[in-house]
Coordinates of C-alpha atoms in Angstrom, one line a residue:
X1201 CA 136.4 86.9 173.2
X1202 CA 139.0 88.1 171.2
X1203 CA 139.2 87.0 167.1
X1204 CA 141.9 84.5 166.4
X1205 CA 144.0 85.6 163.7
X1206 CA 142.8 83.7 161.0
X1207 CA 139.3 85.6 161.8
X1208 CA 141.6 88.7 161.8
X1209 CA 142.9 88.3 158.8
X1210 CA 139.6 87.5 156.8
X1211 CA 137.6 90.4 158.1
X1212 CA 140.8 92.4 157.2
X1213 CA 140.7 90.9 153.7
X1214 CA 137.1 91.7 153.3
X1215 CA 137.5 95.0 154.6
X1216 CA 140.4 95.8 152.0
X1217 CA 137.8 94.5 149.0
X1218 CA 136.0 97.4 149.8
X1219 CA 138.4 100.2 150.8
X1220 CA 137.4 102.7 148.1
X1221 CA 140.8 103.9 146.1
X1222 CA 141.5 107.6 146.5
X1223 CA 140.2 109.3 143.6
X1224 CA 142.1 112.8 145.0
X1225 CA 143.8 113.7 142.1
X1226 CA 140.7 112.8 139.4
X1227 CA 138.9 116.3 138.3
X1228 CA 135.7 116.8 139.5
X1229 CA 133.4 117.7 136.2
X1230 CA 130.0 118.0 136.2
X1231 CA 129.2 116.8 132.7
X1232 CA 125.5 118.3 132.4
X1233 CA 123.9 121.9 132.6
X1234 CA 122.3 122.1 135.4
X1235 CA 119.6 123.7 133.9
X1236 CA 116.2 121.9 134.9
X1237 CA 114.6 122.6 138.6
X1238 CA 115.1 120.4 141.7
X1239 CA 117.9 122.6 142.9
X1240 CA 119.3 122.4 139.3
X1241 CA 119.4 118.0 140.0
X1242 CA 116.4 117.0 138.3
X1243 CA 115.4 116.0 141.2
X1244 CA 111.8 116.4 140.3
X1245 CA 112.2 113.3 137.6
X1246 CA 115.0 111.1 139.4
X1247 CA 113.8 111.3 142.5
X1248 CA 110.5 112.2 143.3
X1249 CA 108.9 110.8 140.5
X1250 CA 111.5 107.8 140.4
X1251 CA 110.0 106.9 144.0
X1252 CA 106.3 107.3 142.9
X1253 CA 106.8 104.8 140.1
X1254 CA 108.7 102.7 142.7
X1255 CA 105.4 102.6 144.5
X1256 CA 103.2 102.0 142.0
X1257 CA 105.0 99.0 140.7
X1258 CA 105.5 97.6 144.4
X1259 CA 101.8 97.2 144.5
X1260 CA 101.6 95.4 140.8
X1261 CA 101.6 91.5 142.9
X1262 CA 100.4 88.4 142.5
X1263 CA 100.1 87.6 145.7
X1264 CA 97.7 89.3 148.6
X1265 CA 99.4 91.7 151.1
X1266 CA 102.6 90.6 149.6
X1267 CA 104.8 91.6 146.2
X1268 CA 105.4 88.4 144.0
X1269 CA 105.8 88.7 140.4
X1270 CA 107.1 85.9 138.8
X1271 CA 107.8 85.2 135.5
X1272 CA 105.1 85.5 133.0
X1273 CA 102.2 85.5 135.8
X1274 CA 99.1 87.8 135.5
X1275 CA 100.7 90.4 137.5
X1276 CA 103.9 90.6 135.3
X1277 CA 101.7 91.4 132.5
X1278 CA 100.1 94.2 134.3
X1279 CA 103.8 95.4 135.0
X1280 CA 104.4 95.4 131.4
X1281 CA 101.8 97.5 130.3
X1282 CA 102.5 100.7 133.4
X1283 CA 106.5 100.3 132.1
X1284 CA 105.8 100.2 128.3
X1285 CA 103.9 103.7 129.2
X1286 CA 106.8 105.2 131.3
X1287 CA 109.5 104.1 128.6
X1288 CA 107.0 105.9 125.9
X1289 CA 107.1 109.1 128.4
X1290 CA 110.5 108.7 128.1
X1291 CA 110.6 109.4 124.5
X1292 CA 111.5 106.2 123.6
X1293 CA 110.1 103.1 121.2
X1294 CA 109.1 99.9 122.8
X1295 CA 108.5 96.2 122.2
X1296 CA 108.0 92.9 124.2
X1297 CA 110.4 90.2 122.6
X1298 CA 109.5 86.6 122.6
X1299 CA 110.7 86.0 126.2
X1300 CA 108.3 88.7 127.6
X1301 CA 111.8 91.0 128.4
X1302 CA 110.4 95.0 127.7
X1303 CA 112.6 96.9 125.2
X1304 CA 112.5 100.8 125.0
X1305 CA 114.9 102.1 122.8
X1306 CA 116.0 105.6 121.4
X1307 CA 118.1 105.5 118.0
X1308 CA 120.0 108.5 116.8
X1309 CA 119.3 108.7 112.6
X1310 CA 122.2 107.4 111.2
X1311 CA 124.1 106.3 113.9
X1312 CA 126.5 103.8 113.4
X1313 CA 127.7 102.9 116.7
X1314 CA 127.1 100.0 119.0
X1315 CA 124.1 99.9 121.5
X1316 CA 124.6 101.1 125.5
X1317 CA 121.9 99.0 126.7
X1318 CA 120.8 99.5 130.7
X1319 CA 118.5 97.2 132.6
X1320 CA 117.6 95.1 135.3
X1321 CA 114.8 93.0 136.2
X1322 CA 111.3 93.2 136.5
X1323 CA 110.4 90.1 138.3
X1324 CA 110.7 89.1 142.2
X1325 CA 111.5 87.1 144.6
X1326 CA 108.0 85.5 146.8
X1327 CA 107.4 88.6 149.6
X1328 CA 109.7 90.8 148.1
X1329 CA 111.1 94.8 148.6
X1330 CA 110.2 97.1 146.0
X1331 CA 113.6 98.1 145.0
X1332 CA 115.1 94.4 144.0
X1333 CA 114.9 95.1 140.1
X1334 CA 112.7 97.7 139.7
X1335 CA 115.4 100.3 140.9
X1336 CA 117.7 99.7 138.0
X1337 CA 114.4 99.7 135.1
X1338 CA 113.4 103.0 136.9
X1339 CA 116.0 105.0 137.1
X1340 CA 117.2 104.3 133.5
X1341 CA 113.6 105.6 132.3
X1342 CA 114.5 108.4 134.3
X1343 CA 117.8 109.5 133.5
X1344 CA 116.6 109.0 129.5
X1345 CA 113.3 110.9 130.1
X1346 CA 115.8 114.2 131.6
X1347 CA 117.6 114.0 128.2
X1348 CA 114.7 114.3 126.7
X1349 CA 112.8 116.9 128.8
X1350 CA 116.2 119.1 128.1
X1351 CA 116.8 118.4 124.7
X1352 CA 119.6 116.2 125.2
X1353 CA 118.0 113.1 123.9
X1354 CA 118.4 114.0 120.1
X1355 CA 121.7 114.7 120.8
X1356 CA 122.8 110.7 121.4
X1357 CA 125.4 110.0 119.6
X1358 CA 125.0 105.9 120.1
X1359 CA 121.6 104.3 120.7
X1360 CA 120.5 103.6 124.2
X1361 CA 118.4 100.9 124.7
X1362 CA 116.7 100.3 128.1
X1363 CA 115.5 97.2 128.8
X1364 CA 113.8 95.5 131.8
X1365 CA 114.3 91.7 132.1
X1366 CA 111.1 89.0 132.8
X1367 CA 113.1 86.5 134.9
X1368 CA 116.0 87.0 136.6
X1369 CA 114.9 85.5 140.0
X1370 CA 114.4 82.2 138.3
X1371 CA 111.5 81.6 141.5
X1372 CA 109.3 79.9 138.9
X1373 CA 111.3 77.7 136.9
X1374 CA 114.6 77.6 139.7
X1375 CA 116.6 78.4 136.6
X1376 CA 117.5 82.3 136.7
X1377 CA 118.4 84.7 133.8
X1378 CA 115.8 83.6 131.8
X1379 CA 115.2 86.9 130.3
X1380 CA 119.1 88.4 130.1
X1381 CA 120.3 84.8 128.8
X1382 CA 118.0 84.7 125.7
X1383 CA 119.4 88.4 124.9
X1384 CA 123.0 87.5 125.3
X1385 CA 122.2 84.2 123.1
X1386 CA 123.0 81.6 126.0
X1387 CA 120.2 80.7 126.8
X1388 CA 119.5 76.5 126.0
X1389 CA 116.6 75.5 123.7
X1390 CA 116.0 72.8 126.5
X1391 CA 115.1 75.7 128.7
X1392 CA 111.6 75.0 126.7
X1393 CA 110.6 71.8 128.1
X1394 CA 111.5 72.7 131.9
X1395 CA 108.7 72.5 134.5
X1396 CA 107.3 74.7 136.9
X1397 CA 105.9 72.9 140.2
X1398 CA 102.7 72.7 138.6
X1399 CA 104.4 70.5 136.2
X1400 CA 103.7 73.6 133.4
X1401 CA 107.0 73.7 131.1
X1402 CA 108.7 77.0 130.4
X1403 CA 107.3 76.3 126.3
X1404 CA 103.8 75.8 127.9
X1405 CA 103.9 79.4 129.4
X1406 CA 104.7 80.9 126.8
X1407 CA 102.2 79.6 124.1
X1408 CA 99.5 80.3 126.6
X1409 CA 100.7 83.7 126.7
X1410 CA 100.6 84.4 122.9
X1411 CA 103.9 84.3 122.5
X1412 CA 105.8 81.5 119.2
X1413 CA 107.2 79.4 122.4
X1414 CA 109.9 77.6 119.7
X1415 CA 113.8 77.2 119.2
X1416 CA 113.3 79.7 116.3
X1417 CA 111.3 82.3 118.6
X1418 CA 114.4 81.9 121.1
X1419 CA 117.5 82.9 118.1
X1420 CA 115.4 86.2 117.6
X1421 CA 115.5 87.4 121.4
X1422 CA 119.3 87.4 120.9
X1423 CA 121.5 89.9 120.5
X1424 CA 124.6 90.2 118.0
X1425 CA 127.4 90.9 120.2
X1426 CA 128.2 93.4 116.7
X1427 CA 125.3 95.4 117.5
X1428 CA 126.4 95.9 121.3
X1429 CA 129.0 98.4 123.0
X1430 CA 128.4 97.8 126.8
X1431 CA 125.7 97.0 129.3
X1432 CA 125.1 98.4 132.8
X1433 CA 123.0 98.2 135.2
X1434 CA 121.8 100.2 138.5
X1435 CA 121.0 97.6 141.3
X1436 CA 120.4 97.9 145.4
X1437 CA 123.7 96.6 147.3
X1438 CA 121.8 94.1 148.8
X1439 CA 124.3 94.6 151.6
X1440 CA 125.4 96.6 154.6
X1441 CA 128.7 97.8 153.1
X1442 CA 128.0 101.7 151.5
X1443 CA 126.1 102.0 154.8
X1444 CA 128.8 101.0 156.8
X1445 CA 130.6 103.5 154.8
X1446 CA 128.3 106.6 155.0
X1447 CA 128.3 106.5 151.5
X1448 CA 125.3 106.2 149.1
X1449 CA 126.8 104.5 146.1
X1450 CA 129.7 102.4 144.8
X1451 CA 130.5 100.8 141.9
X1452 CA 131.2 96.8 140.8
X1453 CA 134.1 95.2 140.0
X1454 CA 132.8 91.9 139.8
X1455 CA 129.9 89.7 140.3
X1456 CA 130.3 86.2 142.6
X1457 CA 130.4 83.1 140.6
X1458 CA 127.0 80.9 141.7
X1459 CA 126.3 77.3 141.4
X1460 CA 122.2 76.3 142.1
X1461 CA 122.0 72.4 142.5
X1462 CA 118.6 70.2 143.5
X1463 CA 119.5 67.3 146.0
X1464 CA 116.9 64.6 145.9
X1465 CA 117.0 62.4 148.8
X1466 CA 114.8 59.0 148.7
X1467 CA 113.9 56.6 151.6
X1468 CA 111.0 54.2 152.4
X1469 CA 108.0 56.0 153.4
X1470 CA 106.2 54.3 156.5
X1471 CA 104.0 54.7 159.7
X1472 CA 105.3 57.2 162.1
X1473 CA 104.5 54.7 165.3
X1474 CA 104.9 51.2 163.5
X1475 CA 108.6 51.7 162.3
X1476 CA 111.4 50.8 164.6
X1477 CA 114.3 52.9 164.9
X1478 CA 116.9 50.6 163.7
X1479 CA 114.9 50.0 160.7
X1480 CA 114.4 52.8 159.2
X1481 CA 115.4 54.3 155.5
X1482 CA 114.4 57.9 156.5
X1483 CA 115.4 60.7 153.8
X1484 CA 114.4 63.6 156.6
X1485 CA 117.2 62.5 158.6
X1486 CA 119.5 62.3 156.1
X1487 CA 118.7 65.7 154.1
X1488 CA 119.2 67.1 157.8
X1489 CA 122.8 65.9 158.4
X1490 CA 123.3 67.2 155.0
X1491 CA 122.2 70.6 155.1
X1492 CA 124.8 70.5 158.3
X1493 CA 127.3 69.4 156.9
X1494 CA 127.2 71.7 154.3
X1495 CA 127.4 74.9 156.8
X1496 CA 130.1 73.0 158.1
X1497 CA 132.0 72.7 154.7
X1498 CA 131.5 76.4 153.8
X1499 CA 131.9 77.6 157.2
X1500 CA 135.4 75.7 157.3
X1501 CA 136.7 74.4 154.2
X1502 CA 139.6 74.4 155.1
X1503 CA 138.7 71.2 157.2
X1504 CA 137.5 69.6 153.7
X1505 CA 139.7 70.9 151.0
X1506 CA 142.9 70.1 150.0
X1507 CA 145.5 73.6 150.5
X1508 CA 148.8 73.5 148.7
X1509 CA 151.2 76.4 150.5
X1510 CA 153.4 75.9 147.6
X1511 CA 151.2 76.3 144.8
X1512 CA 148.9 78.4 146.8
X1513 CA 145.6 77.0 145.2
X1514 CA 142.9 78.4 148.8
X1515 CA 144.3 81.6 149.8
X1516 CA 142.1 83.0 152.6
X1517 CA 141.6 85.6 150.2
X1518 CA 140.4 83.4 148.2
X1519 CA 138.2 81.8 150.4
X1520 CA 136.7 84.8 152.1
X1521 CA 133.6 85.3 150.1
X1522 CA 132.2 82.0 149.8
X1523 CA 128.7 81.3 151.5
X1524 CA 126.2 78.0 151.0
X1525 CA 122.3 78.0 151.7
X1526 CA 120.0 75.5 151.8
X1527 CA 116.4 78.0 150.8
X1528 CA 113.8 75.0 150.3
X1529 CA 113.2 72.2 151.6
X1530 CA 109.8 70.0 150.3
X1531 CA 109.2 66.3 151.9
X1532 CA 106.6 63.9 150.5
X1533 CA 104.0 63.1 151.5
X1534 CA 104.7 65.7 154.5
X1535 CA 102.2 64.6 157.3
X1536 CA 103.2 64.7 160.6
X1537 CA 102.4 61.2 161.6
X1538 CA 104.6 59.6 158.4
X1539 CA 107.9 59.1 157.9
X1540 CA 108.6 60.7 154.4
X1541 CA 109.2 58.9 151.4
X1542 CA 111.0 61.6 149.8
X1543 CA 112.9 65.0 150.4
X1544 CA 114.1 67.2 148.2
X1545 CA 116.3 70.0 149.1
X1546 CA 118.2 73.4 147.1
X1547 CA 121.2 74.3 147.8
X1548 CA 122.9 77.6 146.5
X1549 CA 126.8 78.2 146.8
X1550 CA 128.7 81.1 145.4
X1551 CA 132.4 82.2 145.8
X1552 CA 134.5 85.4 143.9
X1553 CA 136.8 82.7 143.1
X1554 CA 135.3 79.9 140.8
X1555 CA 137.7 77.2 141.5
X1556 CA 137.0 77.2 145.6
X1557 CA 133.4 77.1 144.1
X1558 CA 133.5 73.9 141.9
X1559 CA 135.6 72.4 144.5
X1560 CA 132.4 72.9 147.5
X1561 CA 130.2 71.8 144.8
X1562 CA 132.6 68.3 144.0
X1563 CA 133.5 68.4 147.7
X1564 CA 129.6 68.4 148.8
X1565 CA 128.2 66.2 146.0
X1566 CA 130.9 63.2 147.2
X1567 CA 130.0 63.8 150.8
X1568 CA 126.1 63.3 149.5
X1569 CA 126.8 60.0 147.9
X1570 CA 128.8 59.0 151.2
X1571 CA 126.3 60.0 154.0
X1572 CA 123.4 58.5 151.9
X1573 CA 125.1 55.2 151.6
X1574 CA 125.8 55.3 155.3
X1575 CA 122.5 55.5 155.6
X1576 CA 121.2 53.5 153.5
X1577 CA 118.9 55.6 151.7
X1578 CA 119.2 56.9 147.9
X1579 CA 120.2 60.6 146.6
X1580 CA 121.0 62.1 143.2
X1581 CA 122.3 65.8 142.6
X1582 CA 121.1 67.6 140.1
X1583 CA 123.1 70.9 138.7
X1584 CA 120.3 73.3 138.4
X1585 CA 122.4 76.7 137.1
X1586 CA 126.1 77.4 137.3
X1587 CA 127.9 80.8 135.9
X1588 CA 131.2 81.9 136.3
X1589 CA 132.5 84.8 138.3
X1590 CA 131.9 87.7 136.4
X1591 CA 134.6 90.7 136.0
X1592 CA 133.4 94.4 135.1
X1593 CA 135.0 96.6 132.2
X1594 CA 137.5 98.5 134.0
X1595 CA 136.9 101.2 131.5
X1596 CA 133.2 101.5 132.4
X1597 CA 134.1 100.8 135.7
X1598 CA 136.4 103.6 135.7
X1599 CA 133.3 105.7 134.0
X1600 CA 130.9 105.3 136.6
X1601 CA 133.3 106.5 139.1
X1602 CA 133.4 109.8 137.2
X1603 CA 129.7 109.8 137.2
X1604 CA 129.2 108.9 140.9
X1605 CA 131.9 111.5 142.2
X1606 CA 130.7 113.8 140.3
X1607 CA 126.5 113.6 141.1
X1608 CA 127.4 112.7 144.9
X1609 CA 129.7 115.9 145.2
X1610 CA 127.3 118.4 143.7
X1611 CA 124.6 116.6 146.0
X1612 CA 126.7 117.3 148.8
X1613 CA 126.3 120.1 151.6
X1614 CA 128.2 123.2 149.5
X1615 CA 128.0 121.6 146.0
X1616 CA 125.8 122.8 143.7
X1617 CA 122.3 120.9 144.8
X1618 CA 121.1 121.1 148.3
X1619 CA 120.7 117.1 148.2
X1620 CA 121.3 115.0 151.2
X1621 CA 122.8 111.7 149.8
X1622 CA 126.2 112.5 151.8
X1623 CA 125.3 114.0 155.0
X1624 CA 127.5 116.9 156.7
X1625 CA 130.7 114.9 158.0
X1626 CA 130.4 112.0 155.5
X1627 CA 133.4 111.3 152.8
X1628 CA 132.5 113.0 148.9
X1629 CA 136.6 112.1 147.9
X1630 CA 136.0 108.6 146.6
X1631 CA 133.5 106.5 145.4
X1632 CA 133.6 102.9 147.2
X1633 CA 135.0 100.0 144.9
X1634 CA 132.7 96.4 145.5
X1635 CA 132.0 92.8 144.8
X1636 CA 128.8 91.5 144.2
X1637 CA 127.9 88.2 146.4
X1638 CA 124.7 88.2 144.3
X1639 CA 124.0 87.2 141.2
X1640 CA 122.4 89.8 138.5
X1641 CA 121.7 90.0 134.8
X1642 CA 125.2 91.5 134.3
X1643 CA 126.2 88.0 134.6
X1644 CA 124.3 86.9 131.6
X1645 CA 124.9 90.2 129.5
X1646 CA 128.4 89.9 130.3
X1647 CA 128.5 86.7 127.7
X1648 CA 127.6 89.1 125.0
X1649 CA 129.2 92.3 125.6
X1650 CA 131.4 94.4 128.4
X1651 CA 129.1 94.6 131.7
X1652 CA 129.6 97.7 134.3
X1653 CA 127.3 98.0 137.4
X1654 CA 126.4 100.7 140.3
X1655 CA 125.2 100.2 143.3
X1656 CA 122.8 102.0 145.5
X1657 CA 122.6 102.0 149.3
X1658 CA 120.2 100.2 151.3
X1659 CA 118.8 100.2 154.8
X1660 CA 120.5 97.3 157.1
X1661 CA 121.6 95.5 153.7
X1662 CA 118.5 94.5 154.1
X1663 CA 116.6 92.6 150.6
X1664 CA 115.0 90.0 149.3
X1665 CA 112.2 91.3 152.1
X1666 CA 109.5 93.7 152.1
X1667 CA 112.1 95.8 155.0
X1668 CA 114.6 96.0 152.0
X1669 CA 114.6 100.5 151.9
X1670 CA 116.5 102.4 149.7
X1671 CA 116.4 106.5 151.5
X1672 CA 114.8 109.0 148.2
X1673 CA 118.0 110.7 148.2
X1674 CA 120.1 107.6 147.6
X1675 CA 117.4 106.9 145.0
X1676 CA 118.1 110.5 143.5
X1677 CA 122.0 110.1 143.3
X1678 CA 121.3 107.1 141.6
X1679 CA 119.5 108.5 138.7
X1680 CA 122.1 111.9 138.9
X1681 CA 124.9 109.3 138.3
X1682 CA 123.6 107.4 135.5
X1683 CA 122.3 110.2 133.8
X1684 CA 125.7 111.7 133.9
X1685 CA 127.4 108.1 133.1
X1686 CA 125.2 108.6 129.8
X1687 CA 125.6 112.2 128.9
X1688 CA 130.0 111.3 129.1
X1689 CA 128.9 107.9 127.2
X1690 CA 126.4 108.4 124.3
X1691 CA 125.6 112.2 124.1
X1692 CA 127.5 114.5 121.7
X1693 CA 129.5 117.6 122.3
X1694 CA 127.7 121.2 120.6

């Protein structure tokens, strides 16, 4: 069947949001000596010892035959202690602050300037990948521990602060950023008295856990945006784009906004057999037509929302990368011979543009209250998390292109490594240009400071599973980027 235009014309928006620009006429430079093994790439530090610690960290799990490591949980703990002694390797001085985030930090005597601080997050999703996280804290230790190995670490003109995040996944809690959001200094003193499923607060965790677990405790995890240049952060695409591309990296130039709400849905619980059809108040039902009719309202919302040609408010542009998911669904008291009494549902919708994104979320919260008085059952929606669409420093942005040209090109059959992160026939001219459907803790940071991120190839855009794969020598251009992003960014000139 052949694509209508409209279809046509979305998939070639999409496609243009990716088109890499030609960086033809940018010099080449290769920034560091290549002065330490692994074909002159480090390659025995940022990528074969990157992937062991990848290992040994994908085996650090709550859960049996499966990675979860939620926030503050025994295995997170365990975490801390294996990445407190890699950041140490590093050469660099650590501390846990009050919201269980990891800090390892290397600051130049007298130094003056404002903090590069790189991170990611340490915790995961429930049957996780490996790489969700744990690539971005790895490969930072990495590219530090090669400035130090070489000498280059006293030479940092700024300090450089890694720093690995307890809760970015918000699986616990359902509210994400915990850990970036107390460092950026947005993070709510109500936060405290929120409730795990186990009916545990967020304060509760933290006083069993040694740590103050107060308002006070919070103000000390932030950061002064005075004491902060920029933040980036190495993550997995979580996508099939660079692979479509044949090329192993590509840099951010903004992160989807994302709106998390709770719809509770309450009926009149009853006997499966007893209950005539006619009678019924039945909240399965009516969370069903719901979660339908919210694929319908972000698969077409064009059939819902309100477009102006005039003023131009829904562009299909605009449109284009907006997706809705119902994740979890709970009924009470969830037998199979009882009509529920109760069912509670997520939902999670995210857009690049934030007013197509508050409209689905008006849009479907009126067409909640309308179904459920149809029929004749009760519902609330509750607003869970919501942040803004997040833009990256074109500067840094601009930086990590440099970086990532230059480490992919010397990877490159003929450059100066013998690396295969671009294969024989595969473009080294540009580096690809992306925007994030998925949230990260660039979001959060980007409240305090100026946010840039690179992304890393993965297998099938595969995540947020234990298939999610990123190939060693993608893992290896990663670190060769970053390190080179630092040495143009923090280290000084002889």
């Amino acid at each position: 069947m052949a694509p209508s235009s409209s279809s046509t014309s979305v998939l070639l928006i999409l496609l243009l949001s990716v088109v890499p620009a030609s960086l033809a006429s940018t010099p080449v430079s290769d920034g560091l000596e290549l002065e330490l093994g692994g074909d002159g790439l480090y390659r025995e530090i940022l990528r074969d010892e990157t992937v062991l610690r990848l290992k040994e960290l994908g085996k650090i799990s709550d859960g049996e035959g499966f990675l979860e490591r939620t926030f503050l949980s025994p295995a997170s703990f365990r975490a801390t202690d294996v990445i407190i002694s890699w950041m140490k390797d590093a050469g660099l001085t650590t501390w846990v602050d009050q919201m269980g985030n990891i800090h390892g930090r290397f600051e130049p005597s007298n130094s003056t300037d404002k903090a590069l601080l790189i991170g990611s997050h340490m915790d995961t999703v429930i049957d996780a990948g490996m790489y969700d996280g744990a690539l971005g804290i790895i490969c930072a230790i990495s590219a530090l521990k090669v400035l130090r190995v070489t000498g280059k670490l006293q030479r940092l003109t700024r300090p450089v602060e890694v720093i690995a995040f307890s809760d970015e996944e918000g699986v616990r809690f359902q509210t994400t950023f915990l850990g970036s959001a107390a460092v950026a200094g947005i993070l709510p003193e109500s936060i405290l008295q929120v409730s795990d499923k186990s009916g545990t607060t967020v304060q509760e965790v933290l006083r069993l856990n040694s740590f103050e677990a107060s308002a006070d405790a919070l103000g000390q995890v932030k950061y002064s945006p005075e004491s902060v240049g920029s933040y980036v952060e190495v993550h997995l695409e979580q996508g099939p784009v660079l692979e479509a591309l044949r090329y192993p990296l590509g840099v951010v130039k903004g992160i989807a906004g994302q709106t998390r709400l709770k719809v509770i849905v309450d009926g009149s619980q009853g006997h499966a057999g007893t209950v005539p059809m006619k009678l019924r108040r039945d909240p399965m039902v009516a969370a069903a037509e719901l979660v339908v009719t919210l694929e319908g309202l972000c698969k077409d919302p064009s059939r819902f929302l309100t477009y102006d040609e005039e003023c131009g408010c829904f562009t299909e542009e605009s449109l284009a990368g907006l997706v809705c998911t119902v994740g979890e669904l709970l009924t009470w008291p969830s037998a199979s011979n009882v009509i529920p009494g109760q069912v509670n549902f997520t939902v999670d919708i995210r857009a690049m543009d934030d007013l197509v994104r508050e409209t689905i979320v008006a849009s479907f919260s009126r067409i909640v209250m309308q179904r459920c008085d149809h029929r004749l059952v009760d519902c609330a929606v509750e607003h869970k998390h919501s942040a803004a669409a997040t833009p990256c420093d074109p500067e840094l942005t601009a930086q990590l292109k440099r970086a990532t040209r230059s480490a992919v090109s010397a990877m490159a059959p003929g450059g100066h490594g013998h690396g295969r992160a671009v294969g024989a026939g595969e473009s080294t001219a540009a580096t690809p240009v992306l925007m994030s459907g998925a949230g990260h803790d660039a979001m959060a940071m980007a409240r305090l400071t100026r946010v840039g991120m690179l992304f890393v190839r993965c297998r099938g855009g595969v995540s947020h599973s234990p298939e999610e794969h990123v190939a060693e020598d993608d893992v290896w251009a990663a670190g060769l980027a970053l390190l080179r992003f630092v040495d143009q960014h923090a280290v000084a000139e002889l």
